[in-house]
Amino acid sequence: SSPAAPPREGARRTRYDPGKVLGSDGKVRLRGVQSMSDISRYTKDVDPYSRKAWEIREAFKQSRREQHAALATSTWGALQQWIAKGEPLD
């Protein structure tokens, strides 16, 4: 039998968490928690082929577009401020 490899510097063993399960695809999931998309939360009791479901979907997509636009605007503004200060990007 070969001796155990010495532990790497900075490598820590993660604490055991009974609520986390390793899935068949290798991803860590939470035990007892089903994944649910944001849009499915809004359309839980709505017929997916109805006009109301379509309107909810469009409103959801619009809100996401606004969120992404706000994030892009704030990021671009931060970059412009950084450049105006004359500091290097590194």
N, CA and C of each residue as an Amber inpcrd file, in Angstrom:
protein
   270
   0.8430000  -1.1800000   0.0000000   0.0000000   0.0000000   0.0000000
   0.8820000   1.2350000   0.0000000   0.5020000   2.2090000  -0.8120000
   1.3020000   3.4160000  -0.9210000   0.8780000   4.4100000   0.1570000
   1.8060000   5.2340000   0.6090000   1.4500000   6.2270000   1.6310000
   0.5050000   7.2800000   1.0520000  -0.3030000   7.8450000   1.9120000
  -1.2560000   8.8720000   1.4770000  -0.5070000  10.1110000   1.0250000
  -1.0420000  10.7490000   0.0270000  -0.4210000  11.9640000  -0.4930000
  -0.5280000  13.0690000   0.5510000   0.5170000  13.8690000   0.6910000
   0.4420000  14.9570000   1.6690000  -0.6140000  15.9740000   1.2420000
  -1.3070000  16.5710000   2.1970000  -2.3350000  17.5570000   1.8310000
  -1.7070000  18.7810000   1.1780000  -2.3910000  19.3070000   0.1720000
  -1.9060000  20.5070000  -0.4950000  -2.0930000  21.7140000   0.4160000
  -1.2290000  22.6810000   0.2320000  -1.3680000  23.8970000   1.0280000
  -2.6340000  24.6290000   0.6040000  -3.3610000  25.1100000   1.5560000
  -4.5690000  25.8820000   1.2760000  -5.7850000  25.0160000   0.9790000
  -5.5890000  23.7100000   0.8390000  -6.7280000  22.8310000   0.5550000
  -7.3830000  22.4410000   1.8700000  -8.6590000  22.7510000   1.9800000
  -9.4020000  22.3930000   3.1860000 -10.4960000  21.4080000   2.8310000
 -10.7670000  20.5400000   3.7330000 -11.8470000  19.5940000   3.5260000
 -13.1600000  20.2970000   3.8460000 -14.1250000  20.1700000   2.9450000
 -15.4090000  20.8310000   3.1810000 -16.1800000  20.0680000   4.2380000
 -16.9420000  20.7990000   4.9980000 -17.7340000  20.2010000   6.0680000
 -18.8860000  19.4010000   5.4720000 -19.1910000  18.2780000   6.0520000
 -20.2820000  17.4390000   5.5700000 -21.6060000  18.1630000   5.7670000
 -22.4110000  18.1940000   4.7270000 -23.7300000  18.8170000   4.7970000
 -24.7650000  17.7770000   4.3660000 -25.5930000  17.2970000   5.2870000
 -26.5430000  16.2390000   4.9440000 -27.6260000  16.6920000   3.9770000
 -27.7930000  17.9830000   3.7910000 -28.8210000  18.4830000   2.8860000
 -28.3790000  18.5310000   1.4410000 -27.0940000  18.3270000   1.1860000
 -26.5850000  18.3980000  -0.1870000 -26.3840000  16.9850000  -0.7330000
 -26.8300000  16.7970000  -1.9670000 -26.7470000  15.4930000  -2.6180000
 -26.0300000  15.6690000  -3.9520000 -25.1400000  14.7400000  -4.2640000
 -24.4550000  14.7670000  -5.5410000 -25.3070000  14.0380000  -6.5640000
 -25.7310000  14.7520000  -7.6060000 -26.5890000  14.1740000  -8.6250000
 -25.8210000  13.2910000  -9.5880000 -26.5420000  12.5920000 -10.4530000
 -25.9100000  11.6830000 -11.4110000 -25.0570000  12.4420000 -12.4330000
 -25.3620000  13.7420000 -12.6460000 -24.5790000  14.5440000 -13.5820000
 -23.3910000  15.2270000 -12.9180000 -23.1950000  14.9760000 -11.6180000
 -22.0600000  15.5460000 -10.9020000 -22.3400000  16.8650000 -10.2300000
 -23.5330000  17.4210000 -10.4030000 -23.8770000  18.6960000  -9.7770000
 -24.3990000  18.4650000  -8.3610000 -24.1250000  19.4080000  -7.4920000
 -24.6110000  19.3340000  -6.1240000 -26.0020000  19.9420000  -6.0640000
 -26.9190000  19.2040000  -5.4900000 -28.2920000  19.6830000  -5.3440000
 -28.7000000  19.6050000  -3.8840000 -29.7640000  20.3060000  -3.5400000
 -30.2670000  20.2660000  -2.1760000 -31.3100000  19.1720000  -2.0490000
 -31.2250000  18.3970000  -1.0010000 -32.1590000  17.3060000  -0.7680000
 -33.5500000  17.8630000  -0.4920000 -34.5400000  17.3360000  -1.1910000
 -35.9240000  17.7260000  -0.9550000 -36.3350000  19.0190000  -1.6330000
 -35.4720000  19.6260000  -2.4270000 -35.7970000  20.8800000  -3.0940000
 -35.8950000  20.6210000  -4.5890000 -37.0430000  20.9200000  -5.1730000
 -37.2090000  20.7500000  -6.6080000 -36.8830000  22.0650000  -7.3040000
 -36.2020000  21.9600000  -8.4350000 -35.8790000  23.1730000  -9.1720000
 -37.1470000  23.7010000  -9.8390000 -37.2800000  25.0160000  -9.8540000
 -38.4530000  25.6450000 -10.4540000 -38.0030000  26.9480000 -11.0950000
 -38.3730000  27.1390000 -12.3230000 -37.9900000  28.3690000 -12.9990000
 -38.8300000  29.5320000 -12.4680000 -38.3120000  30.7350000 -12.6540000
 -39.0380000  31.9170000 -12.1960000 -40.3740000  32.0580000 -12.9110000
 -40.4050000  31.7730000 -14.1980000 -41.6450000  31.9330000 -14.9510000
 -42.6940000  30.9250000 -14.4930000 -42.2680000  29.7260000 -14.0960000
 -43.2470000  28.7370000 -13.6360000 -43.8600000  29.1350000 -12.2990000
 -43.1480000  29.9480000 -11.5180000 -43.7270000  30.4480000 -10.2670000
 -44.9050000  31.3750000 -10.5460000 -44.7770000  32.1800000 -11.5900000
 -45.8390000  33.1330000 -11.9210000 -47.0220000  32.4730000 -12.6180000
 -46.7810000  31.3880000 -13.3100000 -47.8450000  30.7590000 -14.1000000
 -48.2960000  29.4300000 -13.5120000 -48.2000000  29.3000000 -12.2010000
 -48.5060000  28.0300000 -11.5520000 -49.9390000  27.5680000 -11.8200000
 -50.9150000  28.4310000 -11.6780000 -52.3240000  28.0510000 -11.8100000
 -52.9570000  28.6040000 -13.0770000 -52.1690000  28.7770000 -14.1180000
 -52.6680000  29.3690000 -15.3550000 -52.5270000  28.3580000 -16.4920000
 -53.5500000  28.2640000 -17.3230000 -53.4950000  27.3970000 -18.4920000
 -52.3790000  27.9020000 -19.4160000 -51.3900000  27.0560000 -19.7380000
 -50.2490000  27.5310000 -20.5250000 -50.6010000  27.9750000 -21.9440000
 -51.7800000  27.6180000 -22.4240000 -52.1630000  27.9920000 -23.7860000
 -53.1420000  29.1580000 -23.8180000 -53.3720000  29.7730000 -22.6780000
 -54.3360000  30.8730000 -22.6220000 -53.6630000  32.2050000 -22.9310000
 -54.4870000  33.1980000 -23.2170000 -53.9780000  34.5450000 -23.4720000
 -53.3220000  35.1160000 -22.2150000 -53.8890000  34.8060000 -21.0450000
 -53.3330000  35.3090000 -19.7850000 -51.9050000  34.7890000 -19.5840000
 -51.6740000  33.5110000 -19.8920000 -50.3350000  32.9490000 -19.7550000
 -49.3590000  33.6610000 -20.6960000 -49.8290000  33.9670000 -21.9030000
 -48.9800000  34.6730000 -22.8670000 -48.6400000  36.0690000 -22.3530000
 -49.6330000  36.7590000 -21.7790000 -49.3930000  38.1080000 -21.2520000
 -48.4360000  38.0700000 -20.0590000 -48.5970000  37.0640000 -19.2070000
 -47.6940000  36.9270000 -18.0620000 -46.2660000  36.6890000 -18.5500000
 -46.1350000  35.8230000 -19.5470000 -44.8200000  35.5200000 -20.1020000
 -44.1750000  36.7610000 -20.7050000 -44.9480000  37.5320000 -21.4530000
 -44.4120000  38.7580000 -22.0480000 -44.0120000  39.7690000 -20.9720000
 -44.8320000  39.9010000 -19.9190000 -44.5000000  40.8280000 -18.8360000
 -43.2300000  40.3730000 -18.1160000 -43.0910000  39.0660000 -17.9180000
 -41.9000000  38.5270000 -17.2690000 -40.6550000  38.8100000 -18.1100000
 -40.7580000  38.5690000 -19.4070000 -39.6250000  38.8180000 -20.2900000
 -39.2490000  40.2960000 -20.3100000 -40.2520000  41.1660000 -20.2770000
 -39.9790000  42.6020000 -20.2510000 -39.2620000  42.9940000 -18.9620000
 -39.6930000  42.4290000 -17.8330000 -39.0350000  42.7610000 -16.5600000
 -37.5870000  42.2680000 -16.5690000 -37.3470000  41.1000000 -17.1480000
 -35.9750000  40.6000000 -17.2510000 -35.1300000  41.4830000 -18.1500000
 -35.6990000  41.9350000 -19.2570000 -34.9620000  42.8500000 -20.1400000
 -34.5730000  44.1150000 -19.3880000 -35.5020000  44.6470000 -18.5930000
 -35.2150000  45.8550000 -17.8160000 -34.1330000  45.6090000 -16.7770000
 -34.1720000  44.4390000 -16.1310000 -33.1280000  44.1060000 -15.1490000
 -31.7610000  44.0300000 -15.8170000 -31.6930000  43.3690000 -16.9600000
 -30.4250000  43.2350000 -17.6580000 -29.9270000  44.5830000 -18.1730000
 -30.8390000  45.4230000 -18.6430000 -30.4530000  46.7500000 -19.1220000
 -29.9050000  47.5970000 -17.9760000 -30.5380000  47.5120000 -16.8090000
 -30.0680000  48.2840000 -15.6590000 -28.6820000  47.8130000 -15.2340000
 -28.4590000  46.5130000 -15.2500000 -27.1530000  45.9790000 -14.8810000
 -26.0870000  46.4130000 -15.8820000 -26.4120000  46.3490000 -17.1620000
 -25.4600000  46.7660000 -18.1940000 -25.1470000  48.2520000 -18.0720000
 -26.1630000  49.0670000 -17.7940000 -25.9630000  50.5080000 -17.6570000
 -25.0680000  50.8240000 -16.4670000 -25.3190000  50.1540000 -15.3310000
 -24.4900000  50.4190000 -14.1500000 -23.0590000  49.9380000 -14.3580000
 -22.8830000  48.8160000 -15.0400000 -21.5390000  48.3140000 -15.3130000
 -20.7930000  49.2590000 -16.2390000 -21.4760000  49.7050000 -17.2800000
 -20.8520000  50.6380000 -18.2230000 -20.4990000  51.9530000 -17.5250000
 -21.3830000  52.4220000 -16.6590000 -21.1070000  53.6470000 -15.9130000
 -19.8960000  53.4970000 -15.0010000 -19.7760000  52.3380000 -14.3440000
 -18.6270000  52.0900000 -13.4780000 -17.3370000  52.0550000 -14.2850000
 -17.3900000  51.4510000 -15.4620000 -16.2080000  51.4160000 -16.3260000
 -15.8220000  52.8180000 -16.7690000 -16.8050000  53.6240000 -17.1520000
 -16.5200000  54.9940000 -17.5770000 -15.9090000  55.8150000 -16.4420000
 -16.4090000  55.6260000 -15.2170000 -15.8350000  56.3370000 -14.0610000
 -14.3920000  55.9070000 -13.8270000 -14.1600000  54.6060000 -13.9510000
 -12.8000000  54.0740000 -13.7490000 -11.8450000  54.6760000 -14.7760000
 -12.2660000  54.7340000 -16.0150000 -11.4280000  55.2890000 -17.0860000
 -11.1960000  56.7840000 -16.8510000 -12.2450000  57.4960000 -16.3880000
 -12.1210000  58.9360000 -16.1350000 -11.1040000  59.2270000 -15.0360000
 -10.9570000  58.3050000 -14.0860000  -9.9620000  58.4920000 -13.0290000
  -8.5410000  58.3290000 -13.5460000  -8.4120000  57.6450000 -14.6780000
  -7.0960000  57.4480000 -15.2640000  -6.3540000  56.2410000 -14.6990000
  -7.0550000  55.3850000 -13.9880000  -6.4110000  54.2040000 -13.4080000
  -6.3480000  53.0960000 -14.4610000  -5.2900000  52.2640000 -14.3820000
  -5.1890000  51.1560000 -15.3470000  -6.2480000  50.0860000 -15.0670000
  -6.6200000  49.3430000 -16.1050000  -7.6340000  48.3040000 -15.9520000
  -7.1180000  47.0200000 -15.3280000  -5.8140000  46.8720000 -15.2230000
  -5.2440000  45.6400000 -14.6710000  -5.5690000  45.5760000 -13.2140000
